[in-house]
Structures are given as structure tokens and as C-alpha cells.
Coordinates of C-alpha atoms in Angstrom, one line a residue:
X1 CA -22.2 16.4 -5.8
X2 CA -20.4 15.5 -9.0
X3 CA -18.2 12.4 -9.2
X4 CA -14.9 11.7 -11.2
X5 CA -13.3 8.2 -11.7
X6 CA -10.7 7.3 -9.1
X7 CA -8.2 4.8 -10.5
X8 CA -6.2 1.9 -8.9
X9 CA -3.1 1.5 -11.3
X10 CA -2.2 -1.7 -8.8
X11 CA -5.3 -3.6 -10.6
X12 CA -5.0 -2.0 -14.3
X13 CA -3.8 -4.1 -17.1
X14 CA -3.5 -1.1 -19.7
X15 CA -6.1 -2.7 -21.9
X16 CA -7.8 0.8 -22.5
X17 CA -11.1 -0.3 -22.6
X18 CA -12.2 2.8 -20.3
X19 CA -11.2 5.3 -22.9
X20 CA -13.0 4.0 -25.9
X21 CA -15.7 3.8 -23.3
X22 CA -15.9 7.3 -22.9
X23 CA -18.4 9.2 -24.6
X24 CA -16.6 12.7 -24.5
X25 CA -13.3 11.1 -24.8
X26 CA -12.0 12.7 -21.6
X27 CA -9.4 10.0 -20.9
X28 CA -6.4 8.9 -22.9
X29 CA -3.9 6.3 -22.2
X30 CA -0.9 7.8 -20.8
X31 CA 2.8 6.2 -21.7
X32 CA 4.7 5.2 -18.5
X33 CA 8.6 4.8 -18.9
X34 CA 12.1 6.3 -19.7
X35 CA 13.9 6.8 -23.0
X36 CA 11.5 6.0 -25.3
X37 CA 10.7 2.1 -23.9
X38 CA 7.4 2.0 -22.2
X39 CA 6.7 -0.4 -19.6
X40 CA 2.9 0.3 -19.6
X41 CA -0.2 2.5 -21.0
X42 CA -2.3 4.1 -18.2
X43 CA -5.8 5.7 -18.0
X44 CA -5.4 9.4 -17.3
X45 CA -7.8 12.3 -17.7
X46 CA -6.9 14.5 -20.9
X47 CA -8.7 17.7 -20.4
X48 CA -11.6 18.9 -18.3
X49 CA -14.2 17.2 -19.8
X50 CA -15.4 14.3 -17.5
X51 CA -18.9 14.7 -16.9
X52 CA -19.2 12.2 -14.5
X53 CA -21.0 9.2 -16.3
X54 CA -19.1 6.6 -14.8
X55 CA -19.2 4.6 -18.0
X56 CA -15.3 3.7 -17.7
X57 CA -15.7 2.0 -14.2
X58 CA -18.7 0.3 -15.9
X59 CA -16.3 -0.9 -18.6
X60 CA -13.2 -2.0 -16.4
X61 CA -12.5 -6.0 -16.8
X62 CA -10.1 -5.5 -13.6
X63 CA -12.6 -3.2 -11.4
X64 CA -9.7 -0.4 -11.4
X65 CA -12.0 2.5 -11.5
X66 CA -14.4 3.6 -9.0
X67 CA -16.5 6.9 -8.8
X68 CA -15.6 9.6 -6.2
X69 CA -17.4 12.6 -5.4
X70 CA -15.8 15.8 -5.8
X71 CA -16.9 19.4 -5.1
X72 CA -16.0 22.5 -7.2
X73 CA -13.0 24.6 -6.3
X74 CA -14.7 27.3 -5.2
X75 CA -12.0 29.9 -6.4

């Protein structure tokens, strides 16, 4: 079974910490708002390069990452 991080945006403080943390830098900070004035940064996956190390839920200050397991699509 593989896993992928799960994240809770209720307990994230946008401090990024779990994308430097990434070794394959397979998470980026995504910018949340309208017409140019963001509100906050959040962690989201940039390609398909998570391999499942869980060293971003390690790094979370806030506990806003947990790791699920995932299957394959099998198509």
C-alpha cells in the first residue's frame, strides 16, 4: 500500500515548512485569493512525484498533515 499526505487546511498556518521538507520537492505552496490579493499560501502537490516519505507530516508545527494510503488506479 502506498501512502500520500492528507492535509487539514483548518489547522495550517501557511508557514511552508512541509515543502522545504520535501526531498523530491513534490509540494509547492499554492496562492489562495482573488485579484491578485492573497489571503493565504497552502501546501498542494505539484506533480506526481510524492513517493510517500511522509517527511512533510514529520515537519508540520500545526499537525496538518497525516499519511493516507492510496492504491493505484488500476486503468
Amino acid at each position: 500500500m502506498k501512502k500520500r499526505p492528507k492535509f487539514d487546511y483548518l489547522y495550517c498556518v501557511s508557514c511552508g515548512i512541509c515543502a522545504q521538507a520535501c526531498p523530491v520537492s513534490a509540494l509547492g505552496m499554492a496562492k489562495e485569493g482573488k485579484a491578485g490579493k492573497y489571503r493565504n499560501l497552502f501546501p498542494e502537490p505539484v506533480k506526481e512525484g510524492c513517493i510517500g516519505c511522509g517527511l512533510c507530516a514529520k515537519a508540520c508545527p500545526m499537525g496538518a498533515i497525516e499519511m493516507e494510503d492510496y492504491e493505484d488506479d488500476p486503468r
